[in-house]
Amino acid sequence: MEIKRNILLNPGPATTSDTVKFAQVMPDICPREKEFGDVMEFVSKELTNFVGSNDKYTTILFGGSGTASVEAILSSIVDDKTILIINNGAYGKRMCEIAEIYNLNYVEYKSSPIEEINLNELEEIIKTHNSKSLSGDKNLISHIAVIHHETTTGILNDIKAIGSICRKYEIDMIVDAMSSFAGIPIDMDEMNIKYLASSSNKCIQGMAGISFVIASTESLEKTKNIKPRNLYLNIYKQYSYFKDNYQMRFTPPVQVLYALKQAIIEAKEETIEKRYERYKECCKILWAGLDKLNLKKLVNEKASSMLLTSIIEPEIEGYNFDALHDYLYNKGFTIYPGKVASKNTFRIANIGQIYPENINKFIEVLEEYFTGIV
Ligand SMILES: Cc1ncc(COP(=O)(O)O)c(C=O)c1O
């Protein structure tokens, strides 16, 4: 069967291979059967292998969108101490919202959505906060939460440097790697990441529906006695149930897991390093095309992930985002609106099962559109 190939340039769910799509067509199975447990064991262990060793780290699976894993971490692992949340975009802001809902002690460090995080300033905040807290342990910063690739703008935060700061102050780092996991090489040990959140439908190139946490087992074990703040998203409970019988506590998205298994096989074949190279090659073609069309980028090239580009909307008479979207959509390309308040932008993500020739074609169609309106 031929499936129409759409090129998704929105930041996930990303374009998938036909083999990943077809992997979902399997005989019906009760997920409590051992045969399905084997699929989940494979998925969990191989997801861990992309970023660390199964001796030190473990993957905890949830049915849900990406936000579920971020909420699972924040609600499960912070006790009565303080978490510092770095907010340089919509997803950093979302972590603050979660902290607010769960009544966590948190400090928000607001950083520019388009400039690199000022690490000296970050360190000063930790020092000042912790010195004021001498009177009581409660206010000491125990965790820092940061987005790796802020999909709001395409900025890539330097988690390795932040991880070093965390090492110095004995802080556990939480990383939302939703739109970088399996697209940019990550080493949890080297970067000092204790908890990482991601989902099945972005750079791993599977279907939407699974959210996962990769955690240091040593750190996770220390959360055993924290009173659960919710039922479904508690990571210690999900982890301890899974480790004994390779089952999720609640009904898993069966077909999405079959697709994820296939997506993992394909990512291993390609390797994350080569996938990153492919994405970067696509990005270079995109940037050259934007230059040619005189379209300006919001984030400077050095700070960019090269997985997503925010483009400043041109001030051309006759331009409007919806018309551009519809024109491209009819030609098989899906683009995405911008998300920063300060400037009107739209976004192009070059993740998923896409290749340089797709981006070349996209630039051609984009040029066609702009030639038509000027
Ligand atoms: C960095 C980041 N965090 C969290 C999310 C939330 O994921 P979801 O929309 O799947 O809940 C996204 C989604 O794009 C994201 O890019």
Short mmCIF file of C-alpha atoms and ligand atoms in Angstrom, two decimals:
data_model
loop_
_atom_site.label_atom_id
_atom_site.label_comp_id
_atom_site.label_asym_id
_atom_site.label_seq_id
_atom_site.Cartn_x
_atom_site.Cartn_y
_atom_site.Cartn_z
CA MET A 1 0.00 0.00 0.00
CA GLU A 2 1.27 3.47 -0.94
CA ILE A 3 0.93 6.10 1.77
CA LYS A 4 0.98 9.76 0.72
CA ARG A 5 4.19 11.32 1.92
CA ASN A 6 3.65 14.61 3.70
CA ILE A 7 6.67 16.59 4.81
CA LEU A 8 5.99 17.83 8.32
CA LEU A 9 8.09 20.88 9.10
CA ASN A 10 6.21 21.49 12.37
CA PRO A 11 8.25 20.57 15.47
CA GLY A 12 6.66 17.15 15.89
CA PRO A 13 4.84 14.91 15.54
CA ALA A 14 7.47 14.48 12.86
CA THR A 15 7.43 12.74 9.49
CA THR A 16 7.80 8.97 9.97
CA SER A 17 9.00 6.20 7.70
CA ASP A 18 6.44 3.86 6.17
CA THR A 19 8.04 0.96 8.07
CA VAL A 20 7.26 2.76 11.35
CA LYS A 21 3.68 3.40 10.21
CA PHE A 22 3.17 -0.22 9.16
CA ALA A 23 4.73 -1.59 12.37
CA GLN A 24 1.46 -0.65 14.08
CA VAL A 25 -0.51 -3.19 12.04
CA MET A 26 -0.14 -6.23 14.24
CA PRO A 27 -2.44 -8.96 15.50
CA ASP A 28 -4.50 -7.86 18.51
CA ILE A 29 -2.79 -8.71 21.76
CA CYS A 30 -3.54 -8.29 25.43
CA PRO A 31 -0.71 -6.06 26.67
CA ARG A 32 -0.44 -8.15 29.84
CA GLU A 33 0.94 -11.07 27.81
CA LYS A 34 4.65 -11.76 28.23
CA GLU A 35 5.13 -11.34 24.47
CA PHE A 36 4.09 -7.70 24.80
CA GLY A 37 6.16 -7.29 27.96
CA ASP A 38 9.16 -8.21 25.79
CA VAL A 39 8.34 -5.34 23.44
CA MET A 40 8.19 -2.90 26.36
CA GLU A 41 11.41 -4.25 27.85
CA PHE A 42 13.13 -3.74 24.48
CA VAL A 43 11.73 -0.20 24.15
CA SER A 44 12.69 0.80 27.68
CA LYS A 45 16.22 -0.60 27.56
CA GLU A 46 17.02 0.67 24.09
CA LEU A 47 15.76 4.19 24.85
CA THR A 48 18.16 4.21 27.80
CA ASN A 49 21.01 2.96 25.60
CA PHE A 50 20.81 6.10 23.44
CA VAL A 51 21.91 8.27 26.38
CA GLY A 52 23.47 6.05 29.04
CA SER A 53 24.06 2.57 30.35
CA ASN A 54 21.25 0.38 31.69
CA ASP A 55 23.43 -0.26 34.75
CA LYS A 56 23.01 3.33 35.89
CA TYR A 57 19.90 4.65 34.14
CA THR A 58 16.40 3.39 33.51
CA THR A 59 13.52 4.41 31.23
CA ILE A 60 10.05 4.78 32.69
CA LEU A 61 7.24 4.72 30.12
CA PHE A 62 3.87 6.45 30.35
CA GLY A 63 0.94 6.65 27.98
CA GLY A 64 0.59 10.37 27.28
CA SER A 65 2.01 13.31 25.36
CA GLY A 66 5.40 14.82 26.18
CA THR A 67 4.08 17.06 28.92
CA ALA A 68 3.18 13.94 30.94
CA SER A 69 6.84 13.02 31.47
CA VAL A 70 7.79 16.57 32.48
CA GLU A 71 4.89 16.66 34.93
CA ALA A 72 5.80 13.16 36.15
CA ILE A 73 9.34 14.25 37.02
CA LEU A 74 8.43 17.54 38.66
CA SER A 75 5.57 16.07 40.69
CA SER A 76 7.47 12.97 41.81
CA ILE A 77 11.03 13.85 42.74
CA VAL A 78 11.16 17.23 44.44
CA ASP A 79 10.48 16.95 48.17
CA ASP A 80 10.27 20.06 50.34
CA LYS A 81 13.46 21.68 49.02
CA THR A 82 13.64 24.19 46.19
CA ILE A 83 13.76 23.69 42.45
CA LEU A 84 15.24 26.34 40.20
CA ILE A 85 13.50 26.45 36.83
CA ILE A 86 15.21 28.08 33.87
CA ASN A 87 12.59 29.73 31.72
CA ASN A 88 13.66 30.91 28.29
CA GLY A 89 10.58 29.94 26.33
CA ALA A 90 7.10 28.46 26.44
CA TYR A 91 8.26 25.07 27.71
CA GLY A 92 10.32 26.54 30.55
CA LYS A 93 7.23 28.57 31.44
CA ARG A 94 5.16 25.38 31.37
CA MET A 95 7.48 23.82 33.98
CA CYS A 96 6.80 26.84 36.22
CA GLU A 97 3.06 26.29 35.74
CA ILE A 98 3.46 22.66 36.79
CA ALA A 99 5.51 23.67 39.84
CA GLU A 100 2.80 26.18 40.72
CA ILE A 101 0.00 23.60 40.43
CA TYR A 102 1.84 21.13 42.67
CA ASN A 103 2.77 23.84 45.13
CA LEU A 104 6.50 23.16 44.85
CA ASN A 105 9.05 25.55 46.30
CA TYR A 106 10.47 26.97 43.11
CA VAL A 107 12.58 29.82 41.87
CA GLU A 108 12.14 30.98 38.30
CA TYR A 109 15.22 32.14 36.42
CA LYS A 110 13.96 34.04 33.41
CA SER A 111 16.41 34.22 30.56
CA SER A 112 16.11 35.78 27.11
CA PRO A 113 14.33 33.53 24.60
CA ILE A 114 16.86 34.40 21.91
CA GLU A 115 20.20 34.82 23.73
CA GLU A 116 22.31 32.16 25.40
CA ILE A 117 21.74 31.64 29.13
CA ASN A 118 24.14 33.72 31.21
CA LEU A 119 25.87 31.02 33.23
CA ASN A 120 27.57 33.46 35.60
CA GLU A 121 24.23 34.99 36.45
CA LEU A 122 22.77 31.51 36.96
CA GLU A 123 25.57 30.60 39.36
CA GLU A 124 25.12 33.86 41.26
CA ILE A 125 21.41 33.09 41.72
CA ILE A 126 22.25 29.68 43.18
CA LYS A 127 24.88 31.17 45.52
CA THR A 128 22.67 34.02 46.70
CA HIS A 129 19.70 31.77 47.17
CA ASN A 130 21.61 29.13 49.10
CA SER A 131 23.38 31.66 51.34
CA LYS A 132 20.05 33.22 52.31
CA SER A 133 18.78 29.75 53.08
CA LEU A 134 21.31 28.89 55.76
CA SER A 135 18.62 29.22 58.38
CA GLY A 136 16.78 26.25 56.98
CA ASP A 137 17.60 23.39 54.64
CA LYS A 138 14.19 23.71 53.14
CA ASN A 139 15.10 26.54 50.86
CA LEU A 140 18.29 25.01 49.51
CA ILE A 141 18.20 24.42 45.78
CA SER A 142 18.09 20.65 45.30
CA HIS A 143 17.15 20.58 41.60
CA ILE A 144 17.55 22.63 38.45
CA ALA A 145 15.17 22.08 35.55
CA VAL A 146 16.04 23.22 32.06
CA ILE A 147 14.89 22.69 28.49
CA HIS A 148 17.60 21.33 26.20
CA HIS A 149 16.18 22.46 22.88
CA GLU A 150 13.64 25.24 23.46
CA THR A 151 11.24 24.45 20.65
CA THR A 152 9.64 27.87 21.09
CA THR A 153 12.51 29.52 19.23
CA GLY A 154 15.05 26.83 18.29
CA ILE A 155 17.62 27.92 20.86
CA LEU A 156 19.85 25.15 22.22
CA ASN A 157 20.65 25.50 25.90
CA ASP A 158 24.13 24.48 27.07
CA ILE A 159 23.08 21.65 29.37
CA LYS A 160 26.63 20.36 29.70
CA ALA A 161 27.78 23.63 31.26
CA ILE A 162 24.67 23.79 33.47
CA GLY A 163 25.35 20.17 34.45
CA SER A 164 28.85 21.19 35.61
CA ILE A 165 27.38 23.95 37.76
CA CYS A 166 24.98 21.37 39.22
CA ARG A 167 27.91 19.08 40.03
CA LYS A 168 29.66 21.92 41.88
CA TYR A 169 26.61 22.71 44.04
CA GLU A 170 25.36 19.11 44.43
CA ILE A 171 22.17 19.82 42.55
CA ASP A 172 20.26 17.24 40.49
CA MET A 173 19.61 18.40 36.95
CA ILE A 174 16.32 17.69 35.15
CA VAL A 175 16.37 18.13 31.39
CA ASP A 176 13.36 18.39 29.11
CA ALA A 177 14.88 16.89 25.97
CA MET A 178 11.54 16.58 24.19
CA SER A 179 12.75 17.89 20.86
CA SER A 180 16.43 16.90 21.06
CA PHE A 181 16.46 13.30 22.32
CA ALA A 182 17.61 10.99 19.48
CA GLY A 183 18.24 14.04 17.30
CA ILE A 184 21.26 15.49 19.12
CA PRO A 185 23.73 13.18 20.90
CA ILE A 186 23.22 13.27 24.68
CA ASP A 187 25.38 11.58 27.31
CA MET A 188 23.63 11.63 30.70
CA ASP A 189 26.80 10.76 32.61
CA GLU A 190 29.03 13.33 30.98
CA MET A 191 26.36 16.05 31.07
CA ASN A 192 25.37 15.19 34.64
CA ILE A 193 21.68 14.72 33.85
CA LYS A 194 19.71 12.90 36.54
CA TYR A 195 16.29 13.00 34.87
CA LEU A 196 15.47 13.43 31.21
CA ALA A 197 12.01 13.77 29.65
CA SER A 198 11.07 13.02 26.06
CA SER A 199 8.35 11.52 23.88
CA SER A 200 7.83 9.07 21.03
CA ASN A 201 6.96 11.46 18.23
CA LYS A 202 9.82 13.88 17.69
CA CYS A 203 13.45 13.02 16.82
CA ILE A 204 13.02 9.34 17.66
CA GLN A 205 10.58 9.43 14.74
CA GLY A 206 7.78 7.28 16.18
CA MET A 207 4.06 7.91 16.65
CA ALA A 208 2.59 10.24 19.28
CA GLY A 209 1.32 8.69 22.52
CA ILE A 210 4.26 7.65 24.70
CA SER A 211 6.02 9.93 27.11
CA PHE A 212 9.10 8.71 28.90
CA VAL A 213 11.49 9.61 31.68
CA ILE A 214 15.08 8.41 31.68
CA ALA A 215 16.38 8.56 35.22
CA SER A 216 19.51 7.79 37.18
CA THR A 217 18.45 4.75 39.19
CA GLU A 218 20.49 5.96 42.14
CA SER A 219 18.64 9.30 42.21
CA LEU A 220 15.31 7.60 41.62
CA GLU A 221 15.80 5.23 44.54
CA LYS A 222 16.17 8.27 46.81
CA THR A 223 12.64 9.40 45.87
CA LYS A 224 11.07 6.20 47.20
CA ASN A 225 9.68 7.82 50.33
CA ILE A 226 8.35 11.03 48.84
CA LYS A 227 4.59 11.00 49.26
CA PRO A 228 3.00 10.69 45.78
CA ARG A 229 1.26 13.86 44.65
CA ASN A 230 -0.70 12.01 41.98
CA LEU A 231 -1.54 8.47 40.98
CA TYR A 232 -0.90 8.09 37.25
CA LEU A 233 2.32 10.09 36.90
CA ASN A 234 4.32 8.96 39.91
CA ILE A 235 7.66 7.85 38.53
CA TYR A 236 8.83 5.74 41.45
CA LYS A 237 5.63 3.68 41.40
CA GLN A 238 5.74 3.29 37.62
CA TYR A 239 9.42 2.33 37.79
CA SER A 240 9.11 -0.25 40.58
CA TYR A 241 6.13 -1.94 38.91
CA PHE A 242 7.89 -2.03 35.53
CA LYS A 243 11.22 -3.31 36.79
CA ASP A 244 9.66 -6.44 38.27
CA ASN A 245 7.45 -7.51 35.36
CA TYR A 246 7.99 -5.22 32.35
CA GLN A 247 4.42 -3.97 32.53
CA MET A 248 3.09 -0.46 32.77
CA ARG A 249 0.65 0.02 35.66
CA PHE A 250 -2.14 1.18 33.34
CA THR A 251 -3.17 0.30 29.78
CA PRO A 252 -0.31 1.08 27.39
CA PRO A 253 -0.85 2.44 23.86
CA VAL A 254 -0.15 -0.95 22.27
CA GLN A 255 0.18 0.01 18.60
CA VAL A 256 2.23 3.12 19.39
CA LEU A 257 4.70 0.88 21.23
CA TYR A 258 5.06 -1.39 18.21
CA ALA A 259 5.81 1.69 16.13
CA LEU A 260 8.28 2.95 18.72
CA LYS A 261 10.10 -0.39 18.68
CA GLN A 262 10.52 -0.05 14.90
CA ALA A 263 11.55 3.63 15.23
CA ILE A 264 14.24 2.60 17.73
CA ILE A 265 15.55 -0.08 15.36
CA GLU A 266 15.78 2.53 12.60
CA ALA A 267 17.47 5.10 14.86
CA LYS A 268 20.05 2.49 15.89
CA GLU A 269 20.70 1.66 12.25
CA GLU A 270 21.17 5.30 11.35
CA THR A 271 22.93 6.21 14.65
CA ILE A 272 22.13 9.43 16.50
CA GLU A 273 25.36 11.06 15.34
CA LYS A 274 24.48 10.49 11.67
CA ARG A 275 20.86 11.55 12.26
CA TYR A 276 22.15 14.81 13.75
CA GLU A 277 24.36 15.26 10.66
CA ARG A 278 21.36 14.67 8.38
CA TYR A 279 19.27 17.19 10.32
CA LYS A 280 22.12 19.74 10.19
CA GLU A 281 22.54 19.23 6.46
CA CYS A 282 18.82 19.94 6.01
CA CYS A 283 19.18 23.03 8.19
CA LYS A 284 22.09 24.41 6.15
CA ILE A 285 20.01 24.10 2.99
CA LEU A 286 17.14 25.83 4.74
CA TRP A 287 19.34 28.69 5.97
CA ALA A 288 20.90 29.21 2.52
CA GLY A 289 17.39 29.35 1.04
CA LEU A 290 16.23 31.87 3.65
CA ASP A 291 19.24 34.07 2.89
CA LYS A 292 18.42 33.94 -0.79
CA LEU A 293 14.84 35.02 -0.05
CA ASN A 294 16.05 37.67 2.38
CA LEU A 295 14.14 36.09 5.28
CA LYS A 296 15.71 36.75 8.68
CA LYS A 297 16.19 34.30 11.55
CA LEU A 298 15.20 35.13 15.14
CA VAL A 299 18.03 33.25 16.87
CA ASN A 300 21.68 33.69 15.93
CA GLU A 301 23.27 30.71 14.21
CA LYS A 302 25.67 29.95 17.05
CA ALA A 303 22.88 29.57 19.61
CA SER A 304 20.61 27.59 17.29
CA SER A 305 19.89 23.87 17.61
CA MET A 306 19.86 23.55 13.80
CA LEU A 307 16.75 21.42 14.33
CA LEU A 308 14.28 24.29 14.26
CA THR A 309 14.44 27.81 12.86
CA SER A 310 12.20 30.71 13.83
CA ILE A 311 11.80 33.05 10.90
CA ILE A 312 10.82 36.69 11.30
CA GLU A 313 7.74 37.36 9.22
CA PRO A 314 8.58 39.63 6.29
CA GLU A 315 6.98 43.04 6.08
CA ILE A 316 5.81 42.56 2.53
CA GLU A 317 2.43 43.76 1.40
CA GLY A 318 0.19 40.79 0.69
CA TYR A 319 2.05 38.47 3.08
CA ASN A 320 0.03 36.61 5.64
CA PHE A 321 0.92 33.44 7.53
CA ASP A 322 -2.31 31.57 6.88
CA ALA A 323 -2.08 32.08 3.14
CA LEU A 324 1.57 30.95 3.17
CA HIS A 325 0.66 27.92 5.28
CA ASP A 326 -2.17 26.92 2.95
CA TYR A 327 -0.06 27.35 -0.17
CA LEU A 328 2.69 25.12 1.25
CA TYR A 329 0.22 22.66 2.74
CA ASN A 330 -1.36 22.08 -0.65
CA LYS A 331 2.09 21.23 -1.96
CA GLY A 332 2.72 18.69 0.81
CA PHE A 333 4.66 20.83 3.34
CA THR A 334 3.33 21.68 6.80
CA ILE A 335 4.79 24.74 8.53
CA TYR A 336 4.06 26.06 12.01
CA PRO A 337 3.25 29.46 13.52
CA GLY A 338 5.67 31.20 15.88
CA LYS A 339 5.39 31.29 19.65
CA VAL A 340 7.33 34.28 20.95
CA ALA A 341 5.51 37.38 22.03
CA SER A 342 8.19 39.90 21.05
CA LYS A 343 8.20 39.32 17.27
CA ASN A 344 5.93 37.85 14.62
CA THR A 345 7.58 34.66 13.48
CA PHE A 346 6.86 31.30 11.92
CA ARG A 347 8.79 28.09 12.49
CA ILE A 348 10.39 25.43 10.34
CA ALA A 349 11.60 22.25 12.02
CA ASN A 350 13.86 19.93 10.08
CA ILE A 351 13.41 16.80 12.18
CA GLY A 352 11.85 13.46 11.25
CA GLN A 353 12.28 11.21 8.24
CA ILE A 354 13.16 14.01 5.87
CA TYR A 355 16.15 14.50 3.58
CA PRO A 356 18.08 17.34 1.93
CA GLU A 357 16.09 16.90 -1.32
CA ASN A 358 12.87 17.59 0.63
CA ILE A 359 14.26 20.86 1.95
CA ASN A 360 15.55 21.83 -1.50
CA LYS A 361 12.04 21.30 -2.84
CA PHE A 362 10.57 23.24 0.09
CA ILE A 363 12.78 26.23 -0.67
CA GLU A 364 11.71 26.07 -4.31
CA VAL A 365 8.03 26.17 -3.31
CA LEU A 366 8.67 28.95 -0.78
CA GLU A 367 10.38 31.00 -3.47
CA GLU A 368 7.47 30.34 -5.82
CA TYR A 369 5.07 31.67 -3.17
CA PHE A 370 7.05 34.85 -2.52
CA THR A 371 7.56 35.48 -6.24
CA GLY A 372 3.79 35.23 -6.62
CA ILE A 373 2.98 37.89 -4.03
CA VAL A 374 5.61 40.53 -4.83
C1 LIG B 1 10.66 21.24 24.68
C2 LIG B 1 9.26 20.72 24.77
N1 LIG B 1 8.77 20.36 25.97
C3 LIG B 1 7.53 19.89 26.11
C4 LIG B 1 6.69 19.76 25.03
C5 LIG B 1 5.30 19.26 25.22
O1 LIG B 1 5.04 18.11 24.52
P1 LIG B 1 3.54 17.65 24.21
O2 LIG B 1 2.93 18.71 23.36
O3 LIG B 1 3.77 16.36 23.47
O4 LIG B 1 2.84 17.46 25.50
C6 LIG B 1 7.15 20.12 23.75
C7 LIG B 1 6.28 20.01 22.57
O5 LIG B 1 6.57 20.46 21.50
C8 LIG B 1 8.47 20.61 23.62
O6 LIG B 1 8.96 20.97 22.44
#
